[in-house]
Tab-separated table of N, CA and C in Angstrom:
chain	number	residue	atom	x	y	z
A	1	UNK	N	7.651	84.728	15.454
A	1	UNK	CA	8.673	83.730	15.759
A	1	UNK	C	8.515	83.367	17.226
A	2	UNK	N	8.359	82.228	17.523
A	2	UNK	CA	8.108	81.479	19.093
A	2	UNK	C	9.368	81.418	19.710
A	3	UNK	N	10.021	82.391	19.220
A	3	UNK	CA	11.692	82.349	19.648
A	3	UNK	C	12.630	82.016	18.368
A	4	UNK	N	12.633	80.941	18.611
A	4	UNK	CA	13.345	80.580	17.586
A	4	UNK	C	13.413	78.965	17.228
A	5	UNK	N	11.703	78.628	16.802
A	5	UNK	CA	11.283	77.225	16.547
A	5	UNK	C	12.146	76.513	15.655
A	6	UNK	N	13.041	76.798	14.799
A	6	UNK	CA	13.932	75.854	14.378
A	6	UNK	C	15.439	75.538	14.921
A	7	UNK	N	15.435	75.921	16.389
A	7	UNK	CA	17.094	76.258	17.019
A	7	UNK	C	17.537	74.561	16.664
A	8	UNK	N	18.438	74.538	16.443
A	8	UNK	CA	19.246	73.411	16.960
A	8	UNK	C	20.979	73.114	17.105
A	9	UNK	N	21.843	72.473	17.139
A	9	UNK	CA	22.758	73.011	17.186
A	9	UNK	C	23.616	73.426	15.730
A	10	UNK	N	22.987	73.005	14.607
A	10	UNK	CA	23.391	73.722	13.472
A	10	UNK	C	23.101	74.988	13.253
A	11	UNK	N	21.340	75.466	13.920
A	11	UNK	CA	21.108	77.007	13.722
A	11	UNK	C	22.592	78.064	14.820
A	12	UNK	N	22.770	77.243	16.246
A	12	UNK	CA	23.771	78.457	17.021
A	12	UNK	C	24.997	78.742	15.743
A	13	UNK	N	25.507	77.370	15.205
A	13	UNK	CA	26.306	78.294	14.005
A	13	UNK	C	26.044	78.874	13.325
A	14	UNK	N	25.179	79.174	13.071
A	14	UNK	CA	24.380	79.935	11.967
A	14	UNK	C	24.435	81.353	13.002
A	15	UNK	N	24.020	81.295	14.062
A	15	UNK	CA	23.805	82.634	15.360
A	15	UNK	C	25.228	83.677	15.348
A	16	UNK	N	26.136	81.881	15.197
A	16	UNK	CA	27.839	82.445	15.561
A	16	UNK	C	28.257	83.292	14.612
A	17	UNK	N	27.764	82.872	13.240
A	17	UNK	CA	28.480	83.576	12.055
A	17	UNK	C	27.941	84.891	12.039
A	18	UNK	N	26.689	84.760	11.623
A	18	UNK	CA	25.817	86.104	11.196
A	18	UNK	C	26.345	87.323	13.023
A	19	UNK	N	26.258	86.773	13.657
A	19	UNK	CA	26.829	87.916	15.356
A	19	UNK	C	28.227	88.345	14.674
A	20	UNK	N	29.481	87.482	13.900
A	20	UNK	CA	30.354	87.853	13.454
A	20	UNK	C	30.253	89.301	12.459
A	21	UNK	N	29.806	88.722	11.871
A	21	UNK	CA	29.349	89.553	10.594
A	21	UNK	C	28.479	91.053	10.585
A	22	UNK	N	27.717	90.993	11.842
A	22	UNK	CA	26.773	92.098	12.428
A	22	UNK	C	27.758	92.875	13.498
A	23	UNK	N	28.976	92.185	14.080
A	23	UNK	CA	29.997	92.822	14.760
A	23	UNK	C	30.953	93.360	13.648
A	24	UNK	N	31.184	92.953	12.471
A	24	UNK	CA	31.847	93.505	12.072
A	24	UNK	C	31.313	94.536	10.858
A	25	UNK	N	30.114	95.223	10.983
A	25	UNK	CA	29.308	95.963	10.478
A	25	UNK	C	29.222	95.655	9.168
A	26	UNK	N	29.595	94.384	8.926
A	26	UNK	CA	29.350	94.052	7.112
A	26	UNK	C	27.480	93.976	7.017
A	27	UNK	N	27.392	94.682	6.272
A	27	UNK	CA	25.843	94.470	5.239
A	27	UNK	C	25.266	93.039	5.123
A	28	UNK	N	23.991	92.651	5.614
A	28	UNK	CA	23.558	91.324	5.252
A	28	UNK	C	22.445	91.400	4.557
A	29	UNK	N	22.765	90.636	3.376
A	29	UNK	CA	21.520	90.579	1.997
A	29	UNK	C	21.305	89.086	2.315
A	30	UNK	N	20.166	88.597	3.203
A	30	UNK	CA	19.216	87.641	3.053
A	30	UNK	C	19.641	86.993	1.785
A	31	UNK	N	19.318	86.738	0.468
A	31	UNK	CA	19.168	86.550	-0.215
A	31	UNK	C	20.626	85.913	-0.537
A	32	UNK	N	21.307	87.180	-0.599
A	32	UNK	CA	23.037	86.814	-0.883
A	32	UNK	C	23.297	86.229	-0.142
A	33	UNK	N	23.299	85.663	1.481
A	33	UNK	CA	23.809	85.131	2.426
A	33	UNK	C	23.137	83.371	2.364
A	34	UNK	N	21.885	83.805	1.664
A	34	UNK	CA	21.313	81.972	1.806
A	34	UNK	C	22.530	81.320	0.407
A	35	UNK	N	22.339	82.267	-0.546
A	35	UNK	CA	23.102	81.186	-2.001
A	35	UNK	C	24.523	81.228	-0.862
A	36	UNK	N	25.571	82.374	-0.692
A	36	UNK	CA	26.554	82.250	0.012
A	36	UNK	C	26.839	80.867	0.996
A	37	UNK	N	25.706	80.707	1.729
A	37	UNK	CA	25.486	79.678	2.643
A	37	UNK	C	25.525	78.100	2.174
A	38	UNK	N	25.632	78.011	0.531
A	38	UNK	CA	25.696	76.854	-0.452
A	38	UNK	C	24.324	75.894	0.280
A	39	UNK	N	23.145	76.526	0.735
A	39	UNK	CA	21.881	75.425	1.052
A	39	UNK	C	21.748	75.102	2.534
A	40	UNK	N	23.030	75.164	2.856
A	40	UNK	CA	23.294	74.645	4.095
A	40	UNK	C	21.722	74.892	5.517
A	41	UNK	N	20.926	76.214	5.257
A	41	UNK	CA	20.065	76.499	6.235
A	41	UNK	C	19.085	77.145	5.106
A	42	UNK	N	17.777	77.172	5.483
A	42	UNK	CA	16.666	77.115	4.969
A	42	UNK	C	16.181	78.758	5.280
A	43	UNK	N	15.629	79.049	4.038
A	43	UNK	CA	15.671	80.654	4.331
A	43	UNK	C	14.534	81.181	5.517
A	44	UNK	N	14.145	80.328	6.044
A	44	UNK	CA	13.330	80.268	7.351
A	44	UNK	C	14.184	80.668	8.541
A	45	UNK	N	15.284	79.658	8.484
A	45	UNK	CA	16.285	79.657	9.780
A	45	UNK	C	17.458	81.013	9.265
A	46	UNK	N	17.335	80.990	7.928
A	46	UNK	CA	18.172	82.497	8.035
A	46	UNK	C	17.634	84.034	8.861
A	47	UNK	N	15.908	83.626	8.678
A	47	UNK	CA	15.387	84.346	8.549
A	47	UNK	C	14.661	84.831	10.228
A	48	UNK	N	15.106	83.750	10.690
A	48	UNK	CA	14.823	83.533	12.155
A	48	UNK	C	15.929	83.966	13.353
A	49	UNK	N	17.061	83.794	12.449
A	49	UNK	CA	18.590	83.925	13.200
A	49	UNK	C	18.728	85.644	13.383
A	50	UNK	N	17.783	86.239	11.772
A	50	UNK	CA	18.382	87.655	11.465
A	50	UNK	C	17.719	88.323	12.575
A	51	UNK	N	16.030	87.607	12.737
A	51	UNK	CA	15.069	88.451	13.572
A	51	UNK	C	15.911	87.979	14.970
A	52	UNK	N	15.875	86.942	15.536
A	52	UNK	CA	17.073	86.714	16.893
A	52	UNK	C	18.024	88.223	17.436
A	53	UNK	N	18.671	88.127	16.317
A	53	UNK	CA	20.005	88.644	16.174
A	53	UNK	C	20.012	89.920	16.561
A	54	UNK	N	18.785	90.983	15.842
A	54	UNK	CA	18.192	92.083	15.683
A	54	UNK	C	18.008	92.521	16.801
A	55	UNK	N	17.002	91.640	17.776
A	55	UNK	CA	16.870	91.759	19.339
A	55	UNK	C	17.495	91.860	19.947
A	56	UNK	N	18.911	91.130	19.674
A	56	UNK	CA	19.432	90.696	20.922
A	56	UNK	C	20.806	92.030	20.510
A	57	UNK	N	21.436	92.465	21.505
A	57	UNK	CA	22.677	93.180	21.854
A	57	UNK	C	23.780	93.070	21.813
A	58	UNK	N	25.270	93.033	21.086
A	58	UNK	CA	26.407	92.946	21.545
A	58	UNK	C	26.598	93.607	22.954
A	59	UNK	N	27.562	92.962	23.731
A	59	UNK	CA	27.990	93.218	25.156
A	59	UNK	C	29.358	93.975	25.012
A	60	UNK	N	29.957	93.535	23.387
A	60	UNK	CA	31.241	93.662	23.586
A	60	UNK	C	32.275	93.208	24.249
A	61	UNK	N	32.979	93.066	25.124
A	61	UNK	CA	33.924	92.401	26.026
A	61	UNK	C	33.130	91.358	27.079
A	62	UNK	N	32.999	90.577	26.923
A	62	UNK	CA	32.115	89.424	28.297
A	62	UNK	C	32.653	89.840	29.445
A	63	UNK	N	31.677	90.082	30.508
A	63	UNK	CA	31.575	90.484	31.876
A	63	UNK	C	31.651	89.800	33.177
A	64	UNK	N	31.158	88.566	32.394
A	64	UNK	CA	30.630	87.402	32.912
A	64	UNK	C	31.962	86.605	32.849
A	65	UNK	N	32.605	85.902	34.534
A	65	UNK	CA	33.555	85.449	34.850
A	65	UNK	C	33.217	83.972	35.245
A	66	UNK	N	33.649	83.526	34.187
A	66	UNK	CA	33.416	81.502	35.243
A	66	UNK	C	34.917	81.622	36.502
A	67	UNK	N	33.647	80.803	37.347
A	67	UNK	CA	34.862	80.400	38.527
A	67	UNK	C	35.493	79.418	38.293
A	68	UNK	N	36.397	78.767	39.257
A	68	UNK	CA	37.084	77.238	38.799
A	68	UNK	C	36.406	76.449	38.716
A	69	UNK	N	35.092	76.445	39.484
A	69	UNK	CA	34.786	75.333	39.412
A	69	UNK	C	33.548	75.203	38.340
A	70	UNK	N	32.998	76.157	38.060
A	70	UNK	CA	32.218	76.664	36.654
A	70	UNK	C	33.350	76.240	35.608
A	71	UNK	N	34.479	76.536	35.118
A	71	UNK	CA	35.487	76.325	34.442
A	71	UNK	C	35.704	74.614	34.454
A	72	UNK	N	35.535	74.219	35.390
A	72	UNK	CA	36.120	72.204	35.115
A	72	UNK	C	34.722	71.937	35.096
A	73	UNK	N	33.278	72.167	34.537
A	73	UNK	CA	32.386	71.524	34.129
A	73	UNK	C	32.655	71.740	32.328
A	74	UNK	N	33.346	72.251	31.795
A	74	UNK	CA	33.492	73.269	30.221
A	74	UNK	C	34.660	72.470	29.817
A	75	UNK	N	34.383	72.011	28.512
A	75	UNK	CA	35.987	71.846	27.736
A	75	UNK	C	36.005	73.143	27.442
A	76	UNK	N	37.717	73.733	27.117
A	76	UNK	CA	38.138	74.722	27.336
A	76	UNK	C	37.728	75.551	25.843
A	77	UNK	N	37.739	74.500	24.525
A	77	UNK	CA	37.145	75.400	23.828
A	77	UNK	C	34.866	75.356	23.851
A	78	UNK	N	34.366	74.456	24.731
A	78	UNK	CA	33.072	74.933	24.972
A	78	UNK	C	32.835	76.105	26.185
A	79	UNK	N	34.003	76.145	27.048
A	79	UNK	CA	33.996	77.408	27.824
A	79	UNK	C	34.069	78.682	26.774
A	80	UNK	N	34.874	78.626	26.021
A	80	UNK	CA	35.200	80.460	24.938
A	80	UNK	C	34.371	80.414	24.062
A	81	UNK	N	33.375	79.050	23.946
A	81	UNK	CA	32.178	79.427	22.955
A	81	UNK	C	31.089	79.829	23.556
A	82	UNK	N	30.687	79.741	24.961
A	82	UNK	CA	29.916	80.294	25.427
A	82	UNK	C	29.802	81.568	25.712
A	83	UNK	N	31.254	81.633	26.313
A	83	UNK	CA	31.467	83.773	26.949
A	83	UNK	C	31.463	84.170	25.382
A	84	UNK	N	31.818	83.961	24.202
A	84	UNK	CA	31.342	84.677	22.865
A	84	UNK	C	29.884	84.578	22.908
A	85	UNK	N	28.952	83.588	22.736
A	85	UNK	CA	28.155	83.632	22.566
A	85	UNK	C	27.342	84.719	23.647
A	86	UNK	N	27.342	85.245	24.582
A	86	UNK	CA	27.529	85.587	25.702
A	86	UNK	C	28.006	87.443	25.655
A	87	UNK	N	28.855	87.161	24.848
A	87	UNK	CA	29.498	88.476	24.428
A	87	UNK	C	28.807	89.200	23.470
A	88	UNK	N	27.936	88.175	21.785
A	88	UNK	CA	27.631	88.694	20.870
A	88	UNK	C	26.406	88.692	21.454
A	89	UNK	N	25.575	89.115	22.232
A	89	UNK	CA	24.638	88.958	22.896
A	89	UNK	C	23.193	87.974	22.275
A	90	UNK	N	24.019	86.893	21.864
A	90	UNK	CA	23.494	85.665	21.428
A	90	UNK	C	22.644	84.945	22.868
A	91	UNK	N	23.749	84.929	23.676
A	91	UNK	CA	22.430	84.499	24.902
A	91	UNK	C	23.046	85.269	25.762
A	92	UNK	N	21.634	85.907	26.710
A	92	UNK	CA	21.298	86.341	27.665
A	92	UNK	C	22.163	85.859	29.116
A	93	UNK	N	22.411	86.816	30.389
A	93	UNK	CA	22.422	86.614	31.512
A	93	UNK	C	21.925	84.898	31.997
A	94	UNK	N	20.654	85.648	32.404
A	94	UNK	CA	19.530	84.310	32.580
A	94	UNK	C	19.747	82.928	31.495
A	95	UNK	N	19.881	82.966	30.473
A	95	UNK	CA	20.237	82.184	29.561
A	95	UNK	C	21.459	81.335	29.887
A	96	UNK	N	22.513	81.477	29.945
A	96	UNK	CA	24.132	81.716	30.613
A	96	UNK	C	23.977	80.651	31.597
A	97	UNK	N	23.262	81.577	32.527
A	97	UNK	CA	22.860	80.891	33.913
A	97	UNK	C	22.300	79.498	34.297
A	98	UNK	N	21.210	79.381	33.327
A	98	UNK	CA	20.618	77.770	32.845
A	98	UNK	C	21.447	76.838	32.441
A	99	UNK	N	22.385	77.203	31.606
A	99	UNK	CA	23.506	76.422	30.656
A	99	UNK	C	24.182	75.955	31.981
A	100	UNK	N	24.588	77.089	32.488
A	100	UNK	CA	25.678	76.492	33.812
A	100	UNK	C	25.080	75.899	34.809
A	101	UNK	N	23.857	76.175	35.143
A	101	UNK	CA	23.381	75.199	35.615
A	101	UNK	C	22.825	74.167	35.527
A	102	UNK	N	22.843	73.657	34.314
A	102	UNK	CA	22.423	72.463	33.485
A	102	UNK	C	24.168	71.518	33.424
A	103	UNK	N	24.890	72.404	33.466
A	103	UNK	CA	26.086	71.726	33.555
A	103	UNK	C	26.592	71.262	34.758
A	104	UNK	N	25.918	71.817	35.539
A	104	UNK	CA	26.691	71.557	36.968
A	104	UNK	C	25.816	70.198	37.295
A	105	UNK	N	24.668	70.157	37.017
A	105	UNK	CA	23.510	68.904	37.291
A	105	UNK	C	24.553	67.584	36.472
A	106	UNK	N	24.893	67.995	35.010
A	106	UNK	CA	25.770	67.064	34.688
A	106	UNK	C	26.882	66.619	35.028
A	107	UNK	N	27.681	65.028	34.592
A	107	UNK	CA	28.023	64.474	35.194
A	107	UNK	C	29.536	64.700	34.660
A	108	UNK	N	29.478	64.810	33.155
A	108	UNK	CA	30.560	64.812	32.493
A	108	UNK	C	30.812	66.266	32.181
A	109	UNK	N	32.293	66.520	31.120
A	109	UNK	CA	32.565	67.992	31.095
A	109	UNK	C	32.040	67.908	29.547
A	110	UNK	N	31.060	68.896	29.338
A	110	UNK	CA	30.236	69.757	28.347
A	110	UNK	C	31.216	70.142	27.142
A	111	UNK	N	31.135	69.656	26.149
A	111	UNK	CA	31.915	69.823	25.404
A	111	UNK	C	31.338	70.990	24.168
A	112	UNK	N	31.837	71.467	23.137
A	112	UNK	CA	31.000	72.760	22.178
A	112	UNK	C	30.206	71.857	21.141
A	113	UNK	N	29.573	70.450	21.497
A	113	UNK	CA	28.535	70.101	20.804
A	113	UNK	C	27.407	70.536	22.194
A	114	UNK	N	27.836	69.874	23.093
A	114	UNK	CA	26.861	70.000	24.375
A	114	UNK	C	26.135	71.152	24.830
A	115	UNK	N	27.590	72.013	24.147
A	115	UNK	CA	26.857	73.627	24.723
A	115	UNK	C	25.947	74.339	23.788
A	116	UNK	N	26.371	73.973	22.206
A	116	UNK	CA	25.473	74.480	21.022
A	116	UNK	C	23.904	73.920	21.514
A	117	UNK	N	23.764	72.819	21.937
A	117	UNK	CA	22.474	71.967	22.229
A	117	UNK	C	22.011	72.632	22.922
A	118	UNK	N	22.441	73.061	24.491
A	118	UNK	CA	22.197	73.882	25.558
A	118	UNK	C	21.860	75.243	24.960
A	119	UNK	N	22.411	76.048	24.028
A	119	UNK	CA	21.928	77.147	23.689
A	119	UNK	C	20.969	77.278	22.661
A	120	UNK	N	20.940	75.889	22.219
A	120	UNK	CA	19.849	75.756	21.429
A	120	UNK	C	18.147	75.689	22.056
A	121	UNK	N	18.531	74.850	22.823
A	121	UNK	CA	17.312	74.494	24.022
A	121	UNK	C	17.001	76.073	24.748
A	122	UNK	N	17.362	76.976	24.982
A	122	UNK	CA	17.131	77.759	25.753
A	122	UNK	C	17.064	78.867	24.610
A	123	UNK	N	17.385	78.905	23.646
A	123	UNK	CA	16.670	79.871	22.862
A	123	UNK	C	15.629	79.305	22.223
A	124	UNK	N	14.994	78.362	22.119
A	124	UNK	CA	13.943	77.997	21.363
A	124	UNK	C	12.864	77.721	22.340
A	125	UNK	N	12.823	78.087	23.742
A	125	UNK	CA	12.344	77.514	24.921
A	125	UNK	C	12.106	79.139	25.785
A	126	UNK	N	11.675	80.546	25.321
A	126	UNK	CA	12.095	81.355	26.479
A	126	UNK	C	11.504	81.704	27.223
A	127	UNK	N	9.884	81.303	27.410
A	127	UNK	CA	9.414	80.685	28.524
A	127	UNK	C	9.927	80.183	29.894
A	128	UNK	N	10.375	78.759	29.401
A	128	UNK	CA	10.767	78.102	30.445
A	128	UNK	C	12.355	78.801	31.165
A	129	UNK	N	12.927	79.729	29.914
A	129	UNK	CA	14.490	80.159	30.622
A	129	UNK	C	14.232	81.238	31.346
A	130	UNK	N	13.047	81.982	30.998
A	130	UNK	CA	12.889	83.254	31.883
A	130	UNK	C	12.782	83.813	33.039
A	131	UNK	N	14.161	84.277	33.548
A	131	UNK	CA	13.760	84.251	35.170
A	131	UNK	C	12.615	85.359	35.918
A	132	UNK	N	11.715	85.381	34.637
A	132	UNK	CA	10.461	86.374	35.603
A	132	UNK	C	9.466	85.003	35.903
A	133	UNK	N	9.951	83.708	34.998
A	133	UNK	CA	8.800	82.499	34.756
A	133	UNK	C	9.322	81.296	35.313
A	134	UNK	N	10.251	81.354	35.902
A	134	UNK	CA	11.145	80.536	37.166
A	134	UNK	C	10.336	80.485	38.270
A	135	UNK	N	10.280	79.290	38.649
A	135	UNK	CA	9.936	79.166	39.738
A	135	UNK	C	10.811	79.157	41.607
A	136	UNK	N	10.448	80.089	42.094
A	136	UNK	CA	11.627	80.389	43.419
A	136	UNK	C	11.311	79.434	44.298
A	137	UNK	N	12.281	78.854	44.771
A	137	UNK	CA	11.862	77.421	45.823
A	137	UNK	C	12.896	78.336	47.195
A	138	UNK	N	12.131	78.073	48.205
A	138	UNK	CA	12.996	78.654	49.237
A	138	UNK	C	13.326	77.191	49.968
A	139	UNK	N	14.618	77.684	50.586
A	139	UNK	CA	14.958	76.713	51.683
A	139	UNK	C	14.529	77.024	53.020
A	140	UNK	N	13.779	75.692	53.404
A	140	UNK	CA	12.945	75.379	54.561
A	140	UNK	C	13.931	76.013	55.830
A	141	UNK	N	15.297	75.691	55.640
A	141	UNK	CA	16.871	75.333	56.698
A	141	UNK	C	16.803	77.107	56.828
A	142	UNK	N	16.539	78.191	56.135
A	142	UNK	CA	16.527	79.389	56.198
A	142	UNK	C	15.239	80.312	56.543
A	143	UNK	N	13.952	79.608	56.787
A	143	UNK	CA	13.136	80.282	56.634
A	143	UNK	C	12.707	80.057	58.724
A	144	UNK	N	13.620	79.624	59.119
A	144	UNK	CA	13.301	79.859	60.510
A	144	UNK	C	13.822	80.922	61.353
């Protein structure tokens, strides 16, 4: 899996539910969960979400504090979908970090289509989100 080549913002719901379901130690039968799913995702993207999912960590309680002014780039319910997502250790630190700073570059406030997109892009992308594969730009104004 190249991450997760089919992300988009229908797969993060797919991320949201199954993190539910893996937090709440219920049993997942592949099989039972695609008919359950009435078609809706392709047993590829089930199958991609489970391997995701597997990797990645619950945090349990989010750690991670938006400031005010992190907070007025977020509608208030795309702010509590992120610190969950965030929480079910759906995305990463570094991950987090991109989003908010992809938001701050933007102009308008990020709403929970904007942010599913954003977490879509950065899990299907972890290359480019990785801060070992970041590129460090120093400021010229500090280096004297």
């Amino acid at each position: 899996m190249s991450n997760v080549p089919t992300a988009d913002a229908k797969f993060v719901d797919l991320l949201l539910y199954l993190a539910e379901l893996m937090r709440q130690n219920v049993k997942i039968d592949p099989h039972r969960l695609e008919r359950s799913l009435g078609g809706r995702y392709s047993k590829s993207q089930i199958k991609d979400a489970l391997t995701l999912l597997k990797l990645k960590r619950p945090r349990g309680e989010p750690v991670r504090i938006f400031s005010e002014s992190e907070l007025a780039m977020f509608d208030p319910d795309a702010a509590r979908l992120l610190l969950k997502l965030y929480s079910l250790g759906v995305v990463e630190e570094h991950q987090l970090e991109a989003i908010i700073m992809q938001a701050d570059i933007d102009e308008e406030i990020l709403t929970v289509d904007d942010v599913k997109t954003f977490v879509a892009i950065v899990l299907s992308d972890p290359v480019e989100f990785n801060p070992e594969t970041l590129p460090v730009f120093q400021d010229e104004e500090f280096e004297n």
